[in-house]
Structure formats: C-alpha cells, structure tokens
Tab-separated table of C-alpha atoms and ligand atoms in Angstrom:
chain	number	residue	atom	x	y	z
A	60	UNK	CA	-43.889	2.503	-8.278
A	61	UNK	CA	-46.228	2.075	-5.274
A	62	UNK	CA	-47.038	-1.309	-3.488
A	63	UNK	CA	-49.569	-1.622	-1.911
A	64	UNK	CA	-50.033	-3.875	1.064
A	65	UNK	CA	-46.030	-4.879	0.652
A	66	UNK	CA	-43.965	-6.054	3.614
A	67	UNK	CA	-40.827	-3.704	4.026
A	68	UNK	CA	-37.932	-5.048	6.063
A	69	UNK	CA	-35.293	-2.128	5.991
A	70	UNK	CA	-31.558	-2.577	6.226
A	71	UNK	CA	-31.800	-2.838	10.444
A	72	UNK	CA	-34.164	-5.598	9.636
A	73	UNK	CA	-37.394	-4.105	10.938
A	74	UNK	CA	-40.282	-4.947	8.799
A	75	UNK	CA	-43.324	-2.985	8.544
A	76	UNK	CA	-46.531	-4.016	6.105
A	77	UNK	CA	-48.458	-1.208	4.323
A	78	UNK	CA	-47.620	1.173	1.251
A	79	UNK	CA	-44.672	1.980	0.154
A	80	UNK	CA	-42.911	3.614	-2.662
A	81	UNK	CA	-40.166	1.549	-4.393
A	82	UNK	CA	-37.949	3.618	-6.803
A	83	UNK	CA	-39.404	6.405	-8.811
A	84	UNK	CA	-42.961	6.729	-10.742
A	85	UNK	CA	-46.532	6.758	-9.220
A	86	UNK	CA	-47.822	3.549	-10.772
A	87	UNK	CA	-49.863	1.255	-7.837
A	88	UNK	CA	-48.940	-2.245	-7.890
A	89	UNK	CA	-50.586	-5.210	-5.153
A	90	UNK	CA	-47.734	-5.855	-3.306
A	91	UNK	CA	-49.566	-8.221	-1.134
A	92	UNK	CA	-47.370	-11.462	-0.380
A	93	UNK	CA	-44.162	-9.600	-1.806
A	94	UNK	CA	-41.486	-8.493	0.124
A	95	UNK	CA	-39.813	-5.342	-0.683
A	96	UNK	CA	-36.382	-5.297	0.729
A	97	UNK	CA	-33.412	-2.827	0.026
A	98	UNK	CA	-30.923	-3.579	-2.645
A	99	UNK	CA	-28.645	-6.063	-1.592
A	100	UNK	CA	-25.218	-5.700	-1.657
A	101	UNK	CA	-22.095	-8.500	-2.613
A	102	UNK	CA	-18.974	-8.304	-1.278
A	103	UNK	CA	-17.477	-10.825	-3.029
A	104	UNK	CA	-17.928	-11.657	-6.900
A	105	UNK	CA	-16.145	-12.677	-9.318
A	106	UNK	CA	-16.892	-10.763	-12.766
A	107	UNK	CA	-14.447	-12.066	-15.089
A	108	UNK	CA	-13.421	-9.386	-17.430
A	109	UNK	CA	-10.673	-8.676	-18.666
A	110	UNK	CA	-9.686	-12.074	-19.554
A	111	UNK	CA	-11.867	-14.585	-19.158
A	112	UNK	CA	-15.218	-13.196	-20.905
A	113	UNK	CA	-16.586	-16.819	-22.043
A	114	UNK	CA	-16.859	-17.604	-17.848
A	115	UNK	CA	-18.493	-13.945	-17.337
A	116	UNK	CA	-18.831	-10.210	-18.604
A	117	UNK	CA	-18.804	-7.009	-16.537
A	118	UNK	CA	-22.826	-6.513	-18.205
A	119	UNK	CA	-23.810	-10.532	-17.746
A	120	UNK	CA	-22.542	-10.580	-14.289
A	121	UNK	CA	-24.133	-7.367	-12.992
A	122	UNK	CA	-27.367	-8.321	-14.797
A	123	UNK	CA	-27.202	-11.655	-13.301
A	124	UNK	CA	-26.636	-9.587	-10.278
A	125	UNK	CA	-30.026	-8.204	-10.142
A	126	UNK	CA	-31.775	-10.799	-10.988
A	127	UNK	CA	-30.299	-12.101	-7.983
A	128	UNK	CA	-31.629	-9.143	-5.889
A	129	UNK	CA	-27.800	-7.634	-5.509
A	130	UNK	CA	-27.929	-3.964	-7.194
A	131	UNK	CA	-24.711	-3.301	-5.702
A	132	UNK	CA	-20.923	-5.632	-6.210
A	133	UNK	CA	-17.861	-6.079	-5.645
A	134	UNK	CA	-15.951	-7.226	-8.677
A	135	UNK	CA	-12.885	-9.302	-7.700
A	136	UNK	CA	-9.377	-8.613	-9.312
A	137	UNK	CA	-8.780	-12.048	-10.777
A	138	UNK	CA	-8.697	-11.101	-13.839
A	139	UNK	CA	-5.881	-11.604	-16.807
A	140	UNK	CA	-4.838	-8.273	-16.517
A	141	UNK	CA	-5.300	-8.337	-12.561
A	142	UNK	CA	-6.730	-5.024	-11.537
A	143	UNK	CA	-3.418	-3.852	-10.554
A	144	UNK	CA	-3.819	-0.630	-11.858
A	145	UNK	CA	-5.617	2.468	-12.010
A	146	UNK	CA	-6.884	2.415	-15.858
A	147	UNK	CA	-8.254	-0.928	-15.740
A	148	UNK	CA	-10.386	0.157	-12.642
A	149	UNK	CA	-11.456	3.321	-14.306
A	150	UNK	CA	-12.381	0.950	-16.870
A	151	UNK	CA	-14.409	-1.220	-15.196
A	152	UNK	CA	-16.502	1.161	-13.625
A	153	UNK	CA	-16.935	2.965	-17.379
A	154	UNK	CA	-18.209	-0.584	-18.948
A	155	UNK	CA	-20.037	-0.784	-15.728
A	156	UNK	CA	-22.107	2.371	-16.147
A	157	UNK	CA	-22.962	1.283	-19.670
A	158	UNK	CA	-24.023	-1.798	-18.836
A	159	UNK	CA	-27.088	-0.726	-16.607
A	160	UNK	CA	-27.247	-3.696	-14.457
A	161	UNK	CA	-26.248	-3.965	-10.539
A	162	UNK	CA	-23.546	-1.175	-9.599
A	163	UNK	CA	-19.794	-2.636	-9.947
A	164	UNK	CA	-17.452	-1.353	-7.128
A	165	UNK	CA	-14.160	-2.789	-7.771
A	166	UNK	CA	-11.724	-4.199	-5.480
A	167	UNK	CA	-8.507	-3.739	-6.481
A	168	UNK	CA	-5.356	-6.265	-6.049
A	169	UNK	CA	-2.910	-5.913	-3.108
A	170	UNK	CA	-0.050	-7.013	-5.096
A	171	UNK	CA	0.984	-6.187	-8.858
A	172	UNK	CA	-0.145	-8.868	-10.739
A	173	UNK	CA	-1.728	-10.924	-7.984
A	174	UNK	CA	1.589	-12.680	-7.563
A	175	UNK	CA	2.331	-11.646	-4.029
A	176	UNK	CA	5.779	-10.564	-4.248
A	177	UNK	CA	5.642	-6.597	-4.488
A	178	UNK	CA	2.435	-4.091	-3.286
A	179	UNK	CA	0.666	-2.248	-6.206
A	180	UNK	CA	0.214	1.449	-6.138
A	181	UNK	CA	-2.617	1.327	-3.330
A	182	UNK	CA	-3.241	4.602	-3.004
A	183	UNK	CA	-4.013	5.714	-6.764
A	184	UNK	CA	-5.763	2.698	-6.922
A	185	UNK	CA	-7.951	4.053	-4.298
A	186	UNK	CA	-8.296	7.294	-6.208
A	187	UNK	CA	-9.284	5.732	-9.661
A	188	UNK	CA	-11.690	4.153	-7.412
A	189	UNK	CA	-10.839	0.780	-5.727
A	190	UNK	CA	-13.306	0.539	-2.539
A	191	UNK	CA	-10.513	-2.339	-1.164
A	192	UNK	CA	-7.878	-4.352	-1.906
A	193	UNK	CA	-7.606	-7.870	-2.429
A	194	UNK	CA	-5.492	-10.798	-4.460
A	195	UNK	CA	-8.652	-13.181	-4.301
A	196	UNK	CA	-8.212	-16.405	-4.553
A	197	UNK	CA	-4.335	-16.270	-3.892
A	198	UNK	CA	-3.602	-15.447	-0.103
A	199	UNK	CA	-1.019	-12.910	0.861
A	200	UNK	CA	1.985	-15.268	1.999
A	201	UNK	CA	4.557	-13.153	3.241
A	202	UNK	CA	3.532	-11.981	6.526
A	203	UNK	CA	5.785	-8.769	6.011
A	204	UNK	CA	4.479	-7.685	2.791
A	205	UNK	CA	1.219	-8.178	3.997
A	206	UNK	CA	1.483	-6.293	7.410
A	207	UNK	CA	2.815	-3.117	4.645
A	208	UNK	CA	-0.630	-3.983	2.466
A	209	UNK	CA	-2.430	-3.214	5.760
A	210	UNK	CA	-0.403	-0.276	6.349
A	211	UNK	CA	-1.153	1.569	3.200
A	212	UNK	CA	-4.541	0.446	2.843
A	213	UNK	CA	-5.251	1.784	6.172
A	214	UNK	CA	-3.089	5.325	4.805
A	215	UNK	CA	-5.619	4.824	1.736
A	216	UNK	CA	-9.058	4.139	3.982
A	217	UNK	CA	-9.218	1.117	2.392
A	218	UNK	CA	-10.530	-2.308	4.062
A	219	UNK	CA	-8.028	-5.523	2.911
A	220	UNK	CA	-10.177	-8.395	1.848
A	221	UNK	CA	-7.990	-11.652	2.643
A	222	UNK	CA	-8.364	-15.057	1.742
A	223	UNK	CA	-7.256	-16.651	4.321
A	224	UNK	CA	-5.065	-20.209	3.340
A	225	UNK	CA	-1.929	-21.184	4.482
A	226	UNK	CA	-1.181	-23.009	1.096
A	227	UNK	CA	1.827	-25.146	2.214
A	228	UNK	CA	-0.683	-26.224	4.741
A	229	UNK	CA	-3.911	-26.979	2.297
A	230	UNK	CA	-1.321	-28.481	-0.543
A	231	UNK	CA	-3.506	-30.066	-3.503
A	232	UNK	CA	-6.337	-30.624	-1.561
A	233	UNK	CA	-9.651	-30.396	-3.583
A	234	UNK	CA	-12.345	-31.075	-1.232
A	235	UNK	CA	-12.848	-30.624	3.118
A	236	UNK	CA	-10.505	-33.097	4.627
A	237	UNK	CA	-12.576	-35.213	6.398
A	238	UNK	CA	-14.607	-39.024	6.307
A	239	UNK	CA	-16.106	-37.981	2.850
A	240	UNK	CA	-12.659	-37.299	1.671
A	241	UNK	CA	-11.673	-39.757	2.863
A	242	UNK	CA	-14.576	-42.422	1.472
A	243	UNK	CA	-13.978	-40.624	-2.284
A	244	UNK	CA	-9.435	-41.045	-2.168
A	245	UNK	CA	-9.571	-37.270	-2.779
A	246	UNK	CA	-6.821	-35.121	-1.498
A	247	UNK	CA	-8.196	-32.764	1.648
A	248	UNK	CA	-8.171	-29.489	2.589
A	249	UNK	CA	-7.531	-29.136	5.976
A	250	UNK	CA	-9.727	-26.601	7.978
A	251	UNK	CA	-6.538	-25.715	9.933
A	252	UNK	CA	-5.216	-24.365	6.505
A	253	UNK	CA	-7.730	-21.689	6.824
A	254	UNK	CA	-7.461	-21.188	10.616
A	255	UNK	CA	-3.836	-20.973	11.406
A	256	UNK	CA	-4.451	-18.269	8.422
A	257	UNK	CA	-6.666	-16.606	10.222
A	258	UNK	CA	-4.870	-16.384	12.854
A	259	UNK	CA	-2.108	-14.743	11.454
A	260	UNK	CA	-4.067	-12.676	9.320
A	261	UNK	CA	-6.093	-10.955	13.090
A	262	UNK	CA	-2.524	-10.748	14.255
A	263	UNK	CA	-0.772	-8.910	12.180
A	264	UNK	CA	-4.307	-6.169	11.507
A	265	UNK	CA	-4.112	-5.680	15.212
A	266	UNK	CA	-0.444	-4.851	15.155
A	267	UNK	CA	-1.148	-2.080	12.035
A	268	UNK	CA	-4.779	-1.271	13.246
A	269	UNK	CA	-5.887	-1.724	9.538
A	270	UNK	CA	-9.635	-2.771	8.640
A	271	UNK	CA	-9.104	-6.151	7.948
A	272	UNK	CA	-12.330	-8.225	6.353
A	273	UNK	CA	-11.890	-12.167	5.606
A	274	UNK	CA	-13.408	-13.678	3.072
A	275	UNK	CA	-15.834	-16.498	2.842
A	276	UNK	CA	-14.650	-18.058	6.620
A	277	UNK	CA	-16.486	-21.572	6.357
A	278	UNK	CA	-15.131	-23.193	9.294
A	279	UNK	CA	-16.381	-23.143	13.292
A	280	UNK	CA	-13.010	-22.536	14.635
A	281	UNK	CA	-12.387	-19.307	12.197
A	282	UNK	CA	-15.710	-18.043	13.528
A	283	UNK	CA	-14.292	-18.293	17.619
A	284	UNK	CA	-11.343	-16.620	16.048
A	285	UNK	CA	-13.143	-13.498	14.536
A	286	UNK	CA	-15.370	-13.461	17.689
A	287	UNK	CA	-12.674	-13.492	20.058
A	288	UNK	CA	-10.248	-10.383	17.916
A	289	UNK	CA	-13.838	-8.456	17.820
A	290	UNK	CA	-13.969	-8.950	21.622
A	291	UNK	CA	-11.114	-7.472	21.735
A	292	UNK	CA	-11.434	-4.633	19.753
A	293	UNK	CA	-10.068	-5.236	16.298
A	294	UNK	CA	-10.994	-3.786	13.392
A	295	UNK	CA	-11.939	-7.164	11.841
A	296	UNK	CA	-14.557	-8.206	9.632
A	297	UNK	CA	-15.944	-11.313	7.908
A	298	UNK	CA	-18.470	-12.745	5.487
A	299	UNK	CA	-19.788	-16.090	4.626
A	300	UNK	CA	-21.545	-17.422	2.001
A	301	UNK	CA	-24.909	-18.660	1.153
A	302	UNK	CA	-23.207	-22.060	0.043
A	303	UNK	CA	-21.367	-22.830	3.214
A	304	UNK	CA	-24.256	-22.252	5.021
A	305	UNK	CA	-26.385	-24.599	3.126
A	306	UNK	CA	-24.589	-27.136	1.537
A	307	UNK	CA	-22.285	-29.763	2.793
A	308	UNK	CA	-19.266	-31.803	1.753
A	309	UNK	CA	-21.330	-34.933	0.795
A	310	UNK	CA	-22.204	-33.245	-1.815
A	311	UNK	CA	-19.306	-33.818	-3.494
A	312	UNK	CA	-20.301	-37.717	-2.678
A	313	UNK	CA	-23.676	-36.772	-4.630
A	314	UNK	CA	-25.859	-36.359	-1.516
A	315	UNK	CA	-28.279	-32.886	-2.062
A	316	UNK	CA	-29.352	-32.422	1.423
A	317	UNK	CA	-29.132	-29.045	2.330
A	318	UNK	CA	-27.888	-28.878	5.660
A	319	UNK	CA	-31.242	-28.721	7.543
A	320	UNK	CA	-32.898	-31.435	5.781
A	321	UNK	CA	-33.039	-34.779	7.522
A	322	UNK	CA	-30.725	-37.530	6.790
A	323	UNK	CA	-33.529	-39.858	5.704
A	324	UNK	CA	-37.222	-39.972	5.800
A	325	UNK	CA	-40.001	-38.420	3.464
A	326	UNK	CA	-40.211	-34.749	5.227
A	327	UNK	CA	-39.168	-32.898	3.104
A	328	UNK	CA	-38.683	-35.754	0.226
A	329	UNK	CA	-35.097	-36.039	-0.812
A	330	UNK	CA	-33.849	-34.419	-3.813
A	331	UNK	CA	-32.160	-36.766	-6.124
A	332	UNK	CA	-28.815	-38.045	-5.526
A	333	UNK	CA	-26.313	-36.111	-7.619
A	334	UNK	CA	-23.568	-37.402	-9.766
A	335	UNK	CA	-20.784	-38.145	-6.972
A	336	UNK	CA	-17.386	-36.301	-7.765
A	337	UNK	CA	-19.450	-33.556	-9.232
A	338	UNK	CA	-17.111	-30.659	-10.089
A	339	UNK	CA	-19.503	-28.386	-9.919
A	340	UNK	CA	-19.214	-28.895	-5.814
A	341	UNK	CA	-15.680	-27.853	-6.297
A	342	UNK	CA	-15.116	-24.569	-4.457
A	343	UNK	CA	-12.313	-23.077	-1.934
A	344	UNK	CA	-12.730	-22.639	1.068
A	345	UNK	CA	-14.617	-26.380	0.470
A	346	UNK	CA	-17.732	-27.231	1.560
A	347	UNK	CA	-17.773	-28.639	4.893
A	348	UNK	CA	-19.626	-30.485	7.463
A	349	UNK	CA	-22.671	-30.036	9.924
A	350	UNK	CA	-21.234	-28.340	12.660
A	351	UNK	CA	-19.672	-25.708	10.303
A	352	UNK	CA	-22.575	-25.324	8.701
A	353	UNK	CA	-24.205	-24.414	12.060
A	354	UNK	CA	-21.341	-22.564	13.359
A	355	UNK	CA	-21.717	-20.287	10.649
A	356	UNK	CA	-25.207	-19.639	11.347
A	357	UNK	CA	-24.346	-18.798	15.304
A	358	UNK	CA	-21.682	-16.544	13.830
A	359	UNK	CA	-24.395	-14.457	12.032
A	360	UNK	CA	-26.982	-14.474	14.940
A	361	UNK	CA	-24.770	-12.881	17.652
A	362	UNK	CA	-23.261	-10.696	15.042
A	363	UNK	CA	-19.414	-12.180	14.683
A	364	UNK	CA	-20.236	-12.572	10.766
A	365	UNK	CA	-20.635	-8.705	9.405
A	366	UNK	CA	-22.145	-10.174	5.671
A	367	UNK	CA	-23.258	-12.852	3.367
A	368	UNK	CA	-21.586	-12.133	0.175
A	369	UNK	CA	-21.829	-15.104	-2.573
A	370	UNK	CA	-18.056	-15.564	-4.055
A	371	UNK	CA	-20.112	-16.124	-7.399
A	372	UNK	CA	-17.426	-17.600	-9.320
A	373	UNK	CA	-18.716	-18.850	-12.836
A	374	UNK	CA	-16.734	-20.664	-14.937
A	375	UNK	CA	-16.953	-21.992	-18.682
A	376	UNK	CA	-17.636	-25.703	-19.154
A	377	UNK	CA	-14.215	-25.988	-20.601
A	378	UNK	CA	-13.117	-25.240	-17.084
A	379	UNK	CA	-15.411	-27.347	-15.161
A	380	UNK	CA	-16.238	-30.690	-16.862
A	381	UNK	CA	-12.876	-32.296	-16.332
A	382	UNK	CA	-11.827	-35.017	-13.746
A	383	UNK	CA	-12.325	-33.225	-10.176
A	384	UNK	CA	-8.975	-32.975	-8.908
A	385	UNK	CA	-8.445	-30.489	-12.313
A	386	UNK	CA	-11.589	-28.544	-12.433
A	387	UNK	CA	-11.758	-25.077	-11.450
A	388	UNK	CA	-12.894	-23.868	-8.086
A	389	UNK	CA	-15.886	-22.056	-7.534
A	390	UNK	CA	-19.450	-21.781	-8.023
A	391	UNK	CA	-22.282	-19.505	-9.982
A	392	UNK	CA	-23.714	-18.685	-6.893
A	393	UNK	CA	-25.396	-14.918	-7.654
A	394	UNK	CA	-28.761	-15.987	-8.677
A	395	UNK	CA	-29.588	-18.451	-6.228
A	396	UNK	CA	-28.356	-17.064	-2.988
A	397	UNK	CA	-31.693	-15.390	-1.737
A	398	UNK	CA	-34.021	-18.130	-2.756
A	399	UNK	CA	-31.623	-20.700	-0.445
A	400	UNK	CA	-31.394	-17.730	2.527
A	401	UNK	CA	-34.933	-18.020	2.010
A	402	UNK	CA	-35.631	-21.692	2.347
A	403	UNK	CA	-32.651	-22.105	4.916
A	404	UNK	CA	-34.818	-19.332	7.036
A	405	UNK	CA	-38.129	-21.531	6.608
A	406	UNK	CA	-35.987	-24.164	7.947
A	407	UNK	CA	-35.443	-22.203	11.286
A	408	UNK	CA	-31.547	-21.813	10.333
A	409	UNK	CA	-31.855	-18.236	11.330
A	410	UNK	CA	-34.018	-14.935	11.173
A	411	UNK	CA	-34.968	-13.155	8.077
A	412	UNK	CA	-34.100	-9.603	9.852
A	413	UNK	CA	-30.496	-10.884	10.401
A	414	UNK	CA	-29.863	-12.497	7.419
A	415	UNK	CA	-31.256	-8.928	5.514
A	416	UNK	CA	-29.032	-7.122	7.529
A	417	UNK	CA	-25.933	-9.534	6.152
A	418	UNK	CA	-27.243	-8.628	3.032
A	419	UNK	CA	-27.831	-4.833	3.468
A	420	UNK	CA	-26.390	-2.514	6.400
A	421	UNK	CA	-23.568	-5.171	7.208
A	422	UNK	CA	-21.495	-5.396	3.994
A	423	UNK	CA	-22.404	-1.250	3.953
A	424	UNK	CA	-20.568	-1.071	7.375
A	425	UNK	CA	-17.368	-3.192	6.020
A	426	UNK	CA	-16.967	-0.609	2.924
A	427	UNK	CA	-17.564	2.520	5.046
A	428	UNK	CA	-20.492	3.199	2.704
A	429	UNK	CA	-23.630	4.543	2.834
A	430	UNK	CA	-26.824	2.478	2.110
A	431	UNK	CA	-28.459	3.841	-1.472
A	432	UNK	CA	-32.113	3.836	-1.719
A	433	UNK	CA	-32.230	0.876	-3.979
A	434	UNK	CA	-34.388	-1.176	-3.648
A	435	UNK	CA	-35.808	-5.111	-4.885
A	436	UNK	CA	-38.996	-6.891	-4.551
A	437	UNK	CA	-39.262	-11.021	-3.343
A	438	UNK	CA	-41.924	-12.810	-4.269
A	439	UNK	CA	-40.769	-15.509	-1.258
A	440	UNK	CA	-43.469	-18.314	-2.495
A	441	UNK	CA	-42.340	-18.281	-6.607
A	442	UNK	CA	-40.879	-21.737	-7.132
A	443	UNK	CA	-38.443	-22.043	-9.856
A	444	UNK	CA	-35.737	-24.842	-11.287
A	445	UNK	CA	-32.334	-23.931	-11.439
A	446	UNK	CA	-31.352	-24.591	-14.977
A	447	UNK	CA	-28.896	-23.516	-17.685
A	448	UNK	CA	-31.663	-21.723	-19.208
A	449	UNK	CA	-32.966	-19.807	-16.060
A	450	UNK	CA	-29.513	-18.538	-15.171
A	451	UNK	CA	-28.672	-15.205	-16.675
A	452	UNK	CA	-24.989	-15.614	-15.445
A	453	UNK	CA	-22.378	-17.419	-18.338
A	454	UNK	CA	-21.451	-19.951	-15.128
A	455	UNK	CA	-23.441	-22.490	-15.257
A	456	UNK	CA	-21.420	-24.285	-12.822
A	457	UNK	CA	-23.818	-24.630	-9.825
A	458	UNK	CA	-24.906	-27.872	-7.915
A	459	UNK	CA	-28.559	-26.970	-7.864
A	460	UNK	CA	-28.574	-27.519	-11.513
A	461	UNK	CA	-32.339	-29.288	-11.637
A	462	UNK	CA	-33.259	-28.087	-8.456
A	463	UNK	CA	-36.503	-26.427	-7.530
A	464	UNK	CA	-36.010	-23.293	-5.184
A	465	UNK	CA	-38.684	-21.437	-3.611
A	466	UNK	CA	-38.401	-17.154	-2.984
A	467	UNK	CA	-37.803	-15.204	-6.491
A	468	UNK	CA	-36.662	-11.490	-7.120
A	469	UNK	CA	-39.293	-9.992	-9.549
A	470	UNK	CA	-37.949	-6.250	-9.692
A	471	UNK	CA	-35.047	-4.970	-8.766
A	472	UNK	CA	-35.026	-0.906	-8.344
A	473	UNK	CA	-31.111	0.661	-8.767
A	474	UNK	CA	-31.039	4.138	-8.854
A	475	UNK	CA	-34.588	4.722	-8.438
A	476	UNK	CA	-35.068	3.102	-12.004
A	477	UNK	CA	-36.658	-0.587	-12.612
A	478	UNK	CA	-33.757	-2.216	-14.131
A	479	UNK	CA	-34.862	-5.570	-13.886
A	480	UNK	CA	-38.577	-7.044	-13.472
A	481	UNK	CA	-39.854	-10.478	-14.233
A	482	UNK	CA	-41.874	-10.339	-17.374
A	483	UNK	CA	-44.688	-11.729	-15.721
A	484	UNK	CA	-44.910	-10.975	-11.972
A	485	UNK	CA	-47.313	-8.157	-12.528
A	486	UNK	CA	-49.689	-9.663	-14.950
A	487	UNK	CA	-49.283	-12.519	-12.410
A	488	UNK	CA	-50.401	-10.607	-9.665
A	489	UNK	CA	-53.323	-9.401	-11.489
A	490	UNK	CA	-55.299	-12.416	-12.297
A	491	UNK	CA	-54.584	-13.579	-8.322
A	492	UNK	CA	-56.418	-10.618	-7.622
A	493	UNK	CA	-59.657	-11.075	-10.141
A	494	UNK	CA	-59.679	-14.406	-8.703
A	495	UNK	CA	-59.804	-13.603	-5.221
B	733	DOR	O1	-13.972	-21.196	-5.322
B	733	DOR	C1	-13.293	-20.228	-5.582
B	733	DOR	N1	-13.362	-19.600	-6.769
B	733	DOR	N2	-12.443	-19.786	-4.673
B	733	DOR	C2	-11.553	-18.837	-4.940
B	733	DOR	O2	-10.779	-18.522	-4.077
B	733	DOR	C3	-11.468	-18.210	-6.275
B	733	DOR	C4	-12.727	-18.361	-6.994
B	733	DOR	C5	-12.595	-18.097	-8.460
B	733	DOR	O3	-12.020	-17.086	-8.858
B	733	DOR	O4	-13.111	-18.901	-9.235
C-alpha cells in the first residue's frame, strides 16, 4: 500500500513525512497522523510450545506479536522439551511458517535440558537454525561450563543470551528487595544478585572474546557495568524491557503510577489503586525503584542498552492466581510494549528516534542480522483498555489489566504482505477525512 502524508522514522531513527510505500500493492491510504515505522524486532519472548500450549502457542504468540508491532522474535527455549536439539528447532520454525504471524527465530538452550550441568550440541543447533543460545530463566552457574558455552558459541557465530542471577544470592526472593518489600513481609531479591552476575558474566566473555548479550538488566549498577566492559571494548550487549522502564515495585503494593507520573496530584489523574500483592506484578528480574527506572532510560540515550525486547512471558491463570510467593514469574508484555514506549516518550522519558532504534537496528546489530523491509503502521493517538478480551496473547497475566493506553499498531507489513490490520483503522480514517 501507499500512505500518503505518513511520518517514516527508519531504523537509524530519522523521520521523514511524505509518501511512502509500505509492503507490496498500489492501494493509497491517508496516512496522515500515522506513523509508519519498520517492523520491530523482540529479542526476548517467551512462546510456550512444546509444553505449555494453554500459557501460549507458536501461532497465538507470533500473532500477538504483530499486533504488538514485532514482525520479527525470538522464541525462548523454556519449553518442556527445552530446545536442546536440532529437530525441535527445525520444528519450530516449520509451525512458524504455517502460522503466518511475526517471524519466529529461535534461540536455542546452552545446556541439554536447561539444567546447566552439560553443553548441548551448539553447533548443529546453529545449523538447524538457532540464531543464539540461551537457558532463559535459569542462569548458567558454573562459571567453567559457561566460559566453554561462550567458547563454542563464539566457534558457532552465535551471541549467548544470559540471565544474569547469582541464585544462592537472590534465594526465594519474589519481589525487589527494598522498603516495599519490606512494608509487604515478602522475601527480596537483591539487585546485587543480578550485579555480582553481571559481573562475572563481562568477565569471563572478555576472557573468551564471545558476543555476550544480557538479558532484561533492570538495575542502575548493571547498566555502569555494561557501560564500563563496552568502554573497554567487549563484545557485550544488553536489553531492557518496556516494564522496567515504566513500572515500579509499588506496584506490587497496588500503586499504578508509571514511573513518570507524579506521586500525587490531579496531572495526569491517578489510575486506580490495584489489588496489592498482585501476582500479575510478579516478574524476574523484579520491578524496581525510581532511580532504576531512570538509569535504564540514561542507559538507552548514550547507547549502553543495544535493545528493548519485552520478555513476554504469558502464563495460564492456573499459574498465576495463587498466593504471590507461588505464582509464576513473568508478564504478557507483547501487546502493550509500544503503546507504554509511546506514552513513556510523551512523558519526556526519552526520544522516539532512540527508543525505534532499540526496537529496530539495535536488536538487528546483537543477532548479526540484517534489517528486512517489514514494516508496521502506529496510529500514536488510538486509546485502548487493556483487557482479557483485547489481548490476542493466551497470557493474560499483565498489570495494565483495565488500563487505558494511548499509541495502537493498525497494520503490520511482514514480508511485504499485510498480515495484520485493525478491522477498522481504514474505514476510520475515512470518515476523519469527509469530516474535515
Ligand atoms: O519473569 C520471568 N518469566 N522471568 C524469567 O526469567 C522467565 C520468564 C518465564 O519464562 O516466564
């Protein structure tokens, strides 16, 4: 299609307003007020199958996906088989390519069985097609076998994706370790858990010279760390997510500020309280406090964080609506990232060029791949209420359940072929422009 009078911001971030094409076809649409923006790309989700298809499927994540405006993810190896081997990845590109929603890279695990004791066959892996490796959601803890991890993976031209916990460290914590913690009795997670990790984790890439990319770093002192190891040349990487850079660990106490929203007072009005010890808040590495937040944002400006990348981790209710210390970590996260980027950049929390480039050319750079011409289109005024209903994703396990989000994704363009558009933003667009 053509759009007319659209605002393109391309994967450097430069935006340009005019006519542009947007996947294949010659039909002219009034892109005036819409954003068209390449096809975003996730690092980090979490697509459930094999083994746990009542939280998610391959074709009900990746057409969540789009509707979130990613076209392109990674699928984490958590599953029951872990993606320890090379059939199940072939497979899960195959159900992929029938599914005809965002395009499913896997990641492969590190370690057979995601139990950390012996490597998996990282090299066929990366022939059956494995873009990394990681045993998400279960660090590497021996040092030595992952310093070999690095080694192959770097023999295989593979990026490791760590996350980063030391685990004797963070214990049974459930929630950031800090006065909110402490208010609620609940057991913390330290932040040093995930720095000291860190730590190690820079060390031991810059002894094997490995690409090395952390996952979802949520604290200020893990962003000095990755800023100082790229000042010094390693090949280190990291992401953060839209949640840690908008919401906060009072959250879990029922507050729904987002980050930039005053304490108190009527501008903007506060969203109402939440139910405190709300599991669906419940997510590792925890949310944390202000100055994270904020860190986090820094990180992305001078260019220490390389992506945004959600760590959409849906879960069935079976999972989630249990006392907190038992529920399930994670959030649904896919469909809601962009509109919060959006509102977080209204908020002056950062620029719209970086926080496309997190989205676009950065997480590109971390797989070594080249950008595809897919494409989406924002409509960044459309308000909308998260609800069960409006989430195409099976996890309905978000804390912005009832909450009204502004920024939308009516099309999203993979492969030069619409494969999702909002039923009604073109008819909508229409009858703004008879009554202009
Ligand atoms: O919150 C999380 N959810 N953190 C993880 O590390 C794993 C993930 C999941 O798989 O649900």
């Amino acid at each position: 299609m053509i759009l007319t009078n659209v605002t393109r911001i391309d994967a450097d971030g430069r935006s340009s307003t005019g006519r542009h094409q947007a996947g294949s076809g010659t039909e002219t649409v009034d892109g005036s007020g819409l954003l068209l923006l390449p096809g975003l790309i996730d690092l980090h989700a979490h697509l459930r199958e094999p083994g746990f298809e009542e939280s998610e499927t391959i074709a009900t994540g990746a057409h969540a996906a789009l509707r979130g405006g990613f076209t392109t993810v990674c699928a984490m190896p958590n599953t029951q088989p872990a993606m320890d081997a090379p059939g199940l990845v072939a497979e899960l590109t195959a159900r992929a390519r029938v599914a005809r929603g965002a395009r499913v890279l896997p990641v492969a695990a590190i370690t057979r069985g995601r139990a950390g004791h012996e490597l998996a066959d990282l090299v066929e892996l990366a022939a059956a097609g494995a873009v990394a490796f990681s045993d998400d959601g279960d660090p590497v803890d021996d040092a030595r076998l992952f310093r070999s991890a690095l080694e192959y993976a770097r023999g295989a031209g593979r990026p490791v994706f760590e996350h980063s916990q030391d685990r004797v460290l963070s214990g049974r914590g459930v929630m950031h370790e800090g006065a909110v913690s402490a208010d609620l009795g609940l057991a913390g997670l330290s932040p040093a858990a995930e720095e000291t990790a860190i730590a190690r984790d820079i060390a031991i890439a810059r002894a094997t010279g490995a690409r090395l990319h952390l996952q979802h770093v949520s604290t200020a002192a893990g962003i000095d760390l990755v800023r100082s190891a790229k000042a010094a040349g390693a090949s280190v990487t990291c992401e953060v997510t839209p949640h840690h850079l908008a919401l906060l660990d009072e959250w879990v106490a029922g507050s729904r500020r987002f980050a930039w929203e005053p304490v108190r007072g009527a501008s903007p009005p506060q969203a109402p309280r939440g139910v405190p010890y709300d599991s669906a808040t419940k997510v590792n590495p925890p949310l944390r406090g202000e100055a994270d937040v904020r860190a986090l944002w820094a990180g992305l400006a001078d260019g220490t964080v390389d992506a945004i990348a959600t760590d959409h981790a849906p879960h069935a209710s079976i999972r989630k609506d249990v006392e907190y210390a038992e529920a399930a970590f994670g959030i649904s996260g896919i469909e809601t990232a962009l509109s919060v980027l959006l509102m977080a950049i209204d908020a002056r929390m950062g620029e719209l060029s970086v926080v496309v480039r997190a989205l676009t050319s950065g997480p590109a750079r971390v797989l070594g791949l080249a950008l595809t011409d897919d494409a989406i289109v924002v409509d960044p005024l459309r308000e909308w209420t998260v609800s069960v209903e409006a989430l195409a994703s099976r996890g309905k396990n978000t804390p912005l359940l009832g909450r009204r989000l502004r920024g939308r994704v009516v099309a999203a363009i993979v492969d030069g072929e619409v494969r999702y558009a909002d039923p009604a933003w073109k008819g909508a667009r229409r009858a703004e422009a008879v009554a202009r």
